[in-house]
Coordinates of C-alpha atoms in Angstrom, one line a residue:
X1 CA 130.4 102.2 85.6
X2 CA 128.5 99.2 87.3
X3 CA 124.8 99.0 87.2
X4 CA 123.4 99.9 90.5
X5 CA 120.7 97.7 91.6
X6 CA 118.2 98.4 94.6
X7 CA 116.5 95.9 96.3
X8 CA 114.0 95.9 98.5
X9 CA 114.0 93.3 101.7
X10 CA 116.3 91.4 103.5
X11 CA 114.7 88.4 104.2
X12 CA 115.6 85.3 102.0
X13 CA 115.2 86.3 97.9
X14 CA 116.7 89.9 98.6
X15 CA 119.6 88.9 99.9
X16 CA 120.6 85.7 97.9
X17 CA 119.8 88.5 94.6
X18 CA 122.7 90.6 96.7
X19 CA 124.5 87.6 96.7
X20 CA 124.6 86.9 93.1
X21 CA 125.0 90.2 91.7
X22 CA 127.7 91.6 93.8
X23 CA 129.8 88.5 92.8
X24 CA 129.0 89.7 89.2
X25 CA 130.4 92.9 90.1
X26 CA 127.2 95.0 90.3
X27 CA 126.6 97.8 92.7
X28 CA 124.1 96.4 95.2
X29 CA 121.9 97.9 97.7
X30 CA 119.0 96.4 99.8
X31 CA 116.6 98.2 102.0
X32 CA 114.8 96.7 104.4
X33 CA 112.0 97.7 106.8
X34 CA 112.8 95.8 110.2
X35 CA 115.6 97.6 112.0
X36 CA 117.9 94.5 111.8
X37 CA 118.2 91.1 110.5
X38 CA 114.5 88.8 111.8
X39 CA 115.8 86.1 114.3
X40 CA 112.8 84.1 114.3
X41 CA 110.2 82.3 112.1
X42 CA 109.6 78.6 110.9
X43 CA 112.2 75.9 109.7
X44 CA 112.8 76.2 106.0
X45 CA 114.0 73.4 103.9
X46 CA 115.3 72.5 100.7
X47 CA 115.0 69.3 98.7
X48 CA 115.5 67.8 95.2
X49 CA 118.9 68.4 92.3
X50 CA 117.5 72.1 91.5
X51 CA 118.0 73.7 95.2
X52 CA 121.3 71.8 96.1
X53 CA 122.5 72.6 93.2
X54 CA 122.3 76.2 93.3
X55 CA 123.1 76.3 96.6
X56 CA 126.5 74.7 96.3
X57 CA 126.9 76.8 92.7
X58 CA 126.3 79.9 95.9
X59 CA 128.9 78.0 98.2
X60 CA 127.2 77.6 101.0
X61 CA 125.2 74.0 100.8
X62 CA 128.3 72.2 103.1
X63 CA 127.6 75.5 105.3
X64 CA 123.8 74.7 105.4
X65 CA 124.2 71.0 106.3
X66 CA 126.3 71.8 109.3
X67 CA 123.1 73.7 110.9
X68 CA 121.1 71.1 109.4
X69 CA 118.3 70.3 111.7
X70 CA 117.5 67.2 110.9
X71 CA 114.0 67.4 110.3
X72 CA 111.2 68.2 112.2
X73 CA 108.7 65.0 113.2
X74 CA 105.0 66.0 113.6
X75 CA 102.3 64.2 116.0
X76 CA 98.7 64.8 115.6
X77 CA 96.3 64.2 118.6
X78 CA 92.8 64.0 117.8
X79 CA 90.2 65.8 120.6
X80 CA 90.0 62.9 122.8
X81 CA 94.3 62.8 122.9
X82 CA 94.8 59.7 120.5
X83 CA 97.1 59.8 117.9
X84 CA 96.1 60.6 114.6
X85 CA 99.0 60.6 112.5
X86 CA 102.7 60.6 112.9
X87 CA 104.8 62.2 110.2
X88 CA 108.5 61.4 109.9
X89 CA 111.6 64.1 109.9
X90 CA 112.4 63.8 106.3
X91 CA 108.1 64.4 105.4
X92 CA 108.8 68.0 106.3
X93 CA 112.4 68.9 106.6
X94 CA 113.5 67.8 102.7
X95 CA 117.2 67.2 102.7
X96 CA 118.3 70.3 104.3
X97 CA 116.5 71.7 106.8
X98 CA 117.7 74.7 108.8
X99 CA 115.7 77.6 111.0
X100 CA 114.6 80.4 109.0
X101 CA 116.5 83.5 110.9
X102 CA 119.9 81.4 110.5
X103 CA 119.2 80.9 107.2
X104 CA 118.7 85.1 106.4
X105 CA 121.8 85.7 108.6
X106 CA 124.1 82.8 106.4
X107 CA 122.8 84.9 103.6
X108 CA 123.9 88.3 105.3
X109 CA 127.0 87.1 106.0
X110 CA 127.6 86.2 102.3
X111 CA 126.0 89.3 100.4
X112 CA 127.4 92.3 103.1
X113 CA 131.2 92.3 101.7
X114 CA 129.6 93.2 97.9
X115 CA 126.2 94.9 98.9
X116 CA 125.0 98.2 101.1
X117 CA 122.2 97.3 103.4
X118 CA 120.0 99.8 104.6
X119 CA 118.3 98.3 108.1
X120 CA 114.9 100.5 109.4
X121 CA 113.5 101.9 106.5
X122 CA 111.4 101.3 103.3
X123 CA 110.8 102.9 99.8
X124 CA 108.1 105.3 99.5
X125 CA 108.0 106.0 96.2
X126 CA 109.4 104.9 92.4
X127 CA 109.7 107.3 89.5
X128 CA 110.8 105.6 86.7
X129 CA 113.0 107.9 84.2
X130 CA 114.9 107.6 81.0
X131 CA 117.9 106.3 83.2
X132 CA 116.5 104.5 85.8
X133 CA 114.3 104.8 88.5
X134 CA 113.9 107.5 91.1
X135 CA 113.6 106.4 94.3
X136 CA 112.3 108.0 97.6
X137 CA 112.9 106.7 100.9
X138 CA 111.2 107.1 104.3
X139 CA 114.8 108.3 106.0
X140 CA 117.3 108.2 102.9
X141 CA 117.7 111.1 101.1
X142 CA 116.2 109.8 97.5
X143 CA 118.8 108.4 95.3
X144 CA 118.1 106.6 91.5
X145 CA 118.8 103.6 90.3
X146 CA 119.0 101.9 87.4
X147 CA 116.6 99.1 88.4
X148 CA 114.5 98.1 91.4
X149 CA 113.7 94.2 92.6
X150 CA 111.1 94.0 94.8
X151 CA 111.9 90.7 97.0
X152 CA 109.6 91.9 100.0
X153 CA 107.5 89.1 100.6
X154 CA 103.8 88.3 99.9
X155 CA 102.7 92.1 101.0
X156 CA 105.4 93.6 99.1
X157 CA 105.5 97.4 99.2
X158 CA 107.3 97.4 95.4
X159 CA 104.2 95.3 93.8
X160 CA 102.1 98.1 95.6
X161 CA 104.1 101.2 94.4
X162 CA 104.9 99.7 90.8
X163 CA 102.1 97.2 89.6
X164 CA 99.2 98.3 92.0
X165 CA 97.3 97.5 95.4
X166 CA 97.8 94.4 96.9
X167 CA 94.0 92.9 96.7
X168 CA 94.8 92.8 92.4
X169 CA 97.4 89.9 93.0
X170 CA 97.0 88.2 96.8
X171 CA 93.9 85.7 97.4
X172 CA 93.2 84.4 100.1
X173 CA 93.1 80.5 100.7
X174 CA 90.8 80.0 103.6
X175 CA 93.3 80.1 106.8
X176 CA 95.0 82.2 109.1
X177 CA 98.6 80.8 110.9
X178 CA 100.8 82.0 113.6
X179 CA 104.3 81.0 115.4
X180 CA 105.6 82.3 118.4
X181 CA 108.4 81.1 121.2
X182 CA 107.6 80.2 124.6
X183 CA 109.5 78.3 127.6
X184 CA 109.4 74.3 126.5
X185 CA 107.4 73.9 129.5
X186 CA 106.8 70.4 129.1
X187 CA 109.7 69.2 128.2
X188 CA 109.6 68.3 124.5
X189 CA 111.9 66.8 122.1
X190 CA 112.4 68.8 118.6
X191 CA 109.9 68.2 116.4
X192 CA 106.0 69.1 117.4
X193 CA 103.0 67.4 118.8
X194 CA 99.7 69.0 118.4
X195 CA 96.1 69.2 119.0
X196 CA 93.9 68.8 115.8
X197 CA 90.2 69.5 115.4
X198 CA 88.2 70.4 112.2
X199 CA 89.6 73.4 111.1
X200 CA 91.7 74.1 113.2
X201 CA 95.4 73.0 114.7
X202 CA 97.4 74.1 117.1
X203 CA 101.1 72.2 117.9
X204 CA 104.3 72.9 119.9
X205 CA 107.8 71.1 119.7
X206 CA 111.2 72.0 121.5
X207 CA 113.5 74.8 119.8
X208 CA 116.1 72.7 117.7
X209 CA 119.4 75.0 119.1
X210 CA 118.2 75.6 122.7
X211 CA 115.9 72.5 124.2
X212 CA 115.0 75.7 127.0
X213 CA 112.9 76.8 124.2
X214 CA 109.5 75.9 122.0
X215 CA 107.8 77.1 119.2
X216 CA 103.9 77.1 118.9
X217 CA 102.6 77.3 115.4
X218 CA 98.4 77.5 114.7
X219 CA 96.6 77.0 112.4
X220 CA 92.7 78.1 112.2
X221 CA 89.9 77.9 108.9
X222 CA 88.5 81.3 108.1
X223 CA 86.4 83.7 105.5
X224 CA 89.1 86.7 105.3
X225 CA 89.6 88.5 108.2
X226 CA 90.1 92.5 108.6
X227 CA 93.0 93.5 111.0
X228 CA 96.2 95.8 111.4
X229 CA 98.8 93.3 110.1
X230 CA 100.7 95.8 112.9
X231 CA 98.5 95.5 115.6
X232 CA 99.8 92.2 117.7
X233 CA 97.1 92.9 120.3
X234 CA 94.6 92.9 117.8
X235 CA 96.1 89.3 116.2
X236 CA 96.1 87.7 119.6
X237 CA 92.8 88.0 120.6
X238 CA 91.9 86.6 116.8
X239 CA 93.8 83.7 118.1
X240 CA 92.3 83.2 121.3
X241 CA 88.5 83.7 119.8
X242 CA 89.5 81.0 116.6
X243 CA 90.7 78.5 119.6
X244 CA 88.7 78.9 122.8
X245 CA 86.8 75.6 123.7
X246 CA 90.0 73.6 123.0
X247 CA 91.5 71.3 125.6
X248 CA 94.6 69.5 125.6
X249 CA 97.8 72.1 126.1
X250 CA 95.7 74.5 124.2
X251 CA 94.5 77.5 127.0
X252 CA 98.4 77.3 128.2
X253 CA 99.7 78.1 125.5
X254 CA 97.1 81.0 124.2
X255 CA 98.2 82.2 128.3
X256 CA 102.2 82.0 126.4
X257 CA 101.2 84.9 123.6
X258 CA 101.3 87.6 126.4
X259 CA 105.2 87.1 127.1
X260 CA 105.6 86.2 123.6
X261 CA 108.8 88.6 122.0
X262 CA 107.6 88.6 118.5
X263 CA 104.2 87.1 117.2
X264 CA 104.2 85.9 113.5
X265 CA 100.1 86.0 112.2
X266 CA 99.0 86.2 108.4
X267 CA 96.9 84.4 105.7
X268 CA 97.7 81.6 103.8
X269 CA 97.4 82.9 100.6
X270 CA 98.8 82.9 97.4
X271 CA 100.8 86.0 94.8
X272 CA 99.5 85.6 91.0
X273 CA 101.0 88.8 88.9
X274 CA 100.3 88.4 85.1
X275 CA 104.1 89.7 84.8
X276 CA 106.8 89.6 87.0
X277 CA 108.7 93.3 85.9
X278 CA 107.3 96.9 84.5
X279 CA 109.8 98.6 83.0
X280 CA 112.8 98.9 85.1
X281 CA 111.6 97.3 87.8
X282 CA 110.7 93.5 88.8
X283 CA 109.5 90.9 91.7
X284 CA 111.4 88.0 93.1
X285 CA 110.0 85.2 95.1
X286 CA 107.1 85.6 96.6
X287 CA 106.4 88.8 95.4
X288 CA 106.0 87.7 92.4
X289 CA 104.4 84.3 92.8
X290 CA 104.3 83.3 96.5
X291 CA 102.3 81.5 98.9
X292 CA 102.6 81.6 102.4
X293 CA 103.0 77.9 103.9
X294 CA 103.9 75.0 101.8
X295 CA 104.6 76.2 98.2
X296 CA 108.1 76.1 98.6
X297 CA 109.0 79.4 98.4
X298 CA 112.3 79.2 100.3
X299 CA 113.8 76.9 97.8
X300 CA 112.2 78.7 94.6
X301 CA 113.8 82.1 96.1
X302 CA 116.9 81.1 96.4
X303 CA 116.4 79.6 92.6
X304 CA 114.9 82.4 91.2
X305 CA 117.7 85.0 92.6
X306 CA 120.1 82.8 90.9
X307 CA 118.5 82.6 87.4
X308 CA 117.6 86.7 87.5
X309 CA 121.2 87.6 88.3
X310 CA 122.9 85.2 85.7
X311 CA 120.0 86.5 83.3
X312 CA 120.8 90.3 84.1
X313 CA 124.8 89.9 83.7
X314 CA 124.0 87.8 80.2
X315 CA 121.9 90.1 79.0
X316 CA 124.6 92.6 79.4
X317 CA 122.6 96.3 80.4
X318 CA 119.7 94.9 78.5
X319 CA 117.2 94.3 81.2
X320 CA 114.1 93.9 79.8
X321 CA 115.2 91.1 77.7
X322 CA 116.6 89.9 81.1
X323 CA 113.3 90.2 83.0
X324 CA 111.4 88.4 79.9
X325 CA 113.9 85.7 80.1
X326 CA 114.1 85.1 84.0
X327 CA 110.4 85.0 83.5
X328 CA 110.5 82.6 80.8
X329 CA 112.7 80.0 82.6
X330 CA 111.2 80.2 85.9
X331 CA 107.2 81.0 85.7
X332 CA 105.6 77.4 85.1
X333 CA 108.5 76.0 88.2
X334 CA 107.4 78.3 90.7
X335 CA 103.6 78.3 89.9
X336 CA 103.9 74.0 90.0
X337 CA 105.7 74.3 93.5
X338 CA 103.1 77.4 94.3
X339 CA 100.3 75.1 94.3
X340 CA 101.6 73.1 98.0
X341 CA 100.2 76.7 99.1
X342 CA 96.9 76.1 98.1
X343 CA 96.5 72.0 99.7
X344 CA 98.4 73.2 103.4
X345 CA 95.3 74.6 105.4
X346 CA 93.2 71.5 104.4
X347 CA 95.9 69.4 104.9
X348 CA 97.0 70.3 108.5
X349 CA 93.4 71.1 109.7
X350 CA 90.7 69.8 107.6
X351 CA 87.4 71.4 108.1
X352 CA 85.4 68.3 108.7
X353 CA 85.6 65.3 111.2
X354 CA 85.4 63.3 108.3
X355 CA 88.3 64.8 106.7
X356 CA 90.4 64.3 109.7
X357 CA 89.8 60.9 109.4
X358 CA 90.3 60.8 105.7
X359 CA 93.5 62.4 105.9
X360 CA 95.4 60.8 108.4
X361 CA 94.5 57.0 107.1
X362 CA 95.8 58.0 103.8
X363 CA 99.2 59.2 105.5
X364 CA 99.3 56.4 108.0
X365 CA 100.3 54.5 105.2
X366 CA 103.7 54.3 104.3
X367 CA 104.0 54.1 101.0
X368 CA 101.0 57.7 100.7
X369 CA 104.3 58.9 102.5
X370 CA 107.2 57.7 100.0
X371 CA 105.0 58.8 97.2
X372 CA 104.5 62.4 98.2
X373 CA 108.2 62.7 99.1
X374 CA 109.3 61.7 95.4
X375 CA 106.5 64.0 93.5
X376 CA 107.9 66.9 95.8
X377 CA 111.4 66.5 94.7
X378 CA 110.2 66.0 90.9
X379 CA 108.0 69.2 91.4
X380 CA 110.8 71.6 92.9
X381 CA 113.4 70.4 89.9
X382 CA 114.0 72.1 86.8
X383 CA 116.5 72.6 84.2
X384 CA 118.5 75.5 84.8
X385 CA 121.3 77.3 82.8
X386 CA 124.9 77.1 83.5
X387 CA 126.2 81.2 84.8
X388 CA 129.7 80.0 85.4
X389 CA 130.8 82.0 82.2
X390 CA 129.3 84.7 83.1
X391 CA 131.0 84.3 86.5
X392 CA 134.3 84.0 85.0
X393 CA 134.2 87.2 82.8

C-alpha cells in the first residue's frame, strides 16, 4: 500500500512536492484554501546550476523558457521626476523569469494526473496517532494520513496547528508591500517605472502577456501594523494613508485600488523554525524558512520539494530519518538565500534621503551590478543528491 501524503497549499512548494511524489508512486493529496488555482501575483524567477537543474530533472525548464519573460527592467524617479537609477532585465528576472500564477498552473498541470486536489477548503485540525495523523477539515469529512507537509506560505495554517502560533517564528522586517492590476493607462512598456521617496516606493509597468494591462507594486517603511489580513478595505486605506502627499502618478493609481480584482498586501518578513518537522509532520518553503520579497523563495521551493521527496522515497517509510535528512541538506541553502529578505525594503525604499542617494550611485555603476548578479547565483547553488535511482525503482 502506498504512503498517503497530505499537503497543504497549492501555490508553488505544494504542488512541485505533488509533483515529485506522485512520480515516486505515492498517494498524494493537497488541500488548498482559495477555491481555485491564484491567477495573479509578482514575476518569479530562477537563476544559477541548482534551480535549472532541478527543474529540467522535473521536465519542465524548456516549458518555463517558452513563457519566459524576459526580465523585468526597473526605473526609479526621485521626487522632483529625475532618474535615480535604472536596473537592467537580467538584475531582477535571473535566467528564467516567468509570472507567478502561470508558474502554479505549469505546476498543476504536471502534479493533477498523480495527485487529488482539494480547491476551497483548509485543515482544521491534526491528531497525530500511532499510524499517522488524523486530519480534520473545514468541508471534508476527516480522513488520516500517514504524514502532513505544510507548504502554505509564510502564514501557514500547519506551523500554527502543529509547531504553534505564528508570532513564535514570523518577524517582521520593517515594510509592508502590495501588487494589484489596473488598465496600463499610460501606455507603458513591460518592465516598471516608479516613484521613490524615503521609505517608501510605489512603481507600475505594462502586464508582460496583455500590454492592455499593468501591475502596481508598493512598497512603504513601517513599525508592525495590526489588520485583518482579510479585510481589503481595511489594507487599502493603509495604502492610501502610507502614500498621501506623493506626486508623480501616485494619487491615480491609489484612485486604481477601488476597481482593483484582487489586492495582494502583507509584511516583509521572514519564517525561522528551530526544526522543520514534529513527528509526522513537516514544513516546505516558506513555511519553514521563508521571507516574503527577495529571499528567493520561489527557486528554494521548487529545490526543497525535490530534495524532501527523493529523501522520503530513500528513506523508504522511514520518515523521520527523511525529515532529519531533507533538513540536513537544505537548512544552511535556504537561510543564505533567506537573507535577500531581510536587505529588500531598504534596498527599494531606503528610509533616508541620504540613503536614496547612497543606493542608487552604488548601482549606477556597472560593475556594483555584475557583482551582485554573480554572488546571487553562487548563493542560490548547492550540491544536491542524484534521485534518479530512486526514480527508476
Amino acid at each position: 500500500m502506498s504512503t498517503k501524503v497530505l499537503i497543504s497549499g497549492a501555490s508553488i512548494a505544494g504542488p512541485a512536492l505533488a509533483h515529485w511524489l506522485g512520480r515516486y508512486g505515492f498517494d498524494v493529496t493537497v488541500v488548498e484554501l482559495a477555491p481555485a488555482l491564484r491567477d495573479g501575483g509578482q514575476n518569479v524567477d530562477f537563476r544559477g546550476r541548482t534551480h535549472l537543474t532541478v527543474l529540467e530533472r522535473m521536465g519542465v525548464l524548456d516549458e518555463l523558457r517558452s513563457l519566459d519573460t524576459g526580465g523585468s527592467p526597473m526605473t526609479f524617479l526621485g521626487p522632483d521626476g529625475r532618474q535615480l537609477l535604472h536596473l537592467p532585465a537580467e538584475f531582477a528576472g535571473g535566467e528564467v523569469e516567468i509570472p507567478r500564477g502561470e508558474l502554479a498552473q505549469l505546476l498543476h498541470r504536471h502534479s493533477r494526473d498523480r495527485a487529488e486536489y482539494l480547491f476551497g477548503d483548509s485543515i482544521t485540525a491534526l491528531e497525530e496517532t500511532p499510524s499517522g495523523v488524523r486530519v480534520a477539515f473545514r468541508h471534508a469529512a476527516p480522513r488520516e494520513f500517514d504524514l502532513v507537509i505544510g507548504a502554505d506560505g509564510l502564514h501557514s495554517n500547519v506551523r500554527r496547528l502543529a509547531f504553534g502560533p505564528e508570532e513564535r517564528f514570523v518577524r517582521h522586517l520593517g515594510y509592508y508591500a502590495a501588487t494589484w492590476a489596473l488598465p496600463n493607462y499610460l501606455g507603458l512598456p513591460p518592465g516598471s517605472v516608479g516613484l521613490n521617496a524615503p521609505g517608501r516606493f510605489v512603481s507600475v509597468g505594462a502586464d508582460h502577456r496583455d500590454p492592455t494591462r499593468a501591475g502596481a507594486f508598493c512598497l512603504f517603511a513601517s513599525p508592525e501594523l495590526r489588520y485583518d489580513r482579510h479585510d481589503p478595505a481595511q489594507q487599502k486605506a493603509l495604502l492610501r494613508d502610507a502614500f498621501a502627499g506623493l506626486g508623480w502618478e501616485v494619487p491615480r493609481l491609489l484612485e486604481s485600488l477601488e476597481a482593483a480584482p484582487e489586492l495582494y498586501f502583507d509584511s516583509i518578513g521572514r519564517a525561522d523554525v528551530p526544526s522543520w518537522s514534529n513527528g509526522r509532520i513537516a514544513l516546505l518553503g516558506d513555511a519553514a524558512c521563508g521571507a516574503t520579497i527577495g529571499g528567493m523563495g520561489t527557486g528554494t521551493a521548487v529545490v526543497a520539494a525535490y530534495v524532501l521527496a527523493g529523501e522520503l522515497v530513500r528513506a523508504r517509510g522511514d520518515h523521520r530519518a527523511a525529515f532529519a535528512r531533507y533538513e540536513q541538506l537544505l537548512r544552511g541553502y535556504a537561510q543564505g538565500c533567506q537573507k535577500g529578505g531581510d536587505r529588500t525594503g531598504p534596498f527599494l525604499a531606503p528610509r533616508t534621503a541620504t540613503g536614496l542617494r547612497v543606493r542608487s550611485g552604488l548601482l549606477n555603476r556597472r560593475w556594483v551590478l555584475n557583482k551582485m548578479l554573480e554572488l546571487g547565483k553562487e548563493v542560490s547553488s548547492v550540491e544536491l543528491p542524484d534521485y534518479s535511482r530512486e526514480f527508476a525503482a
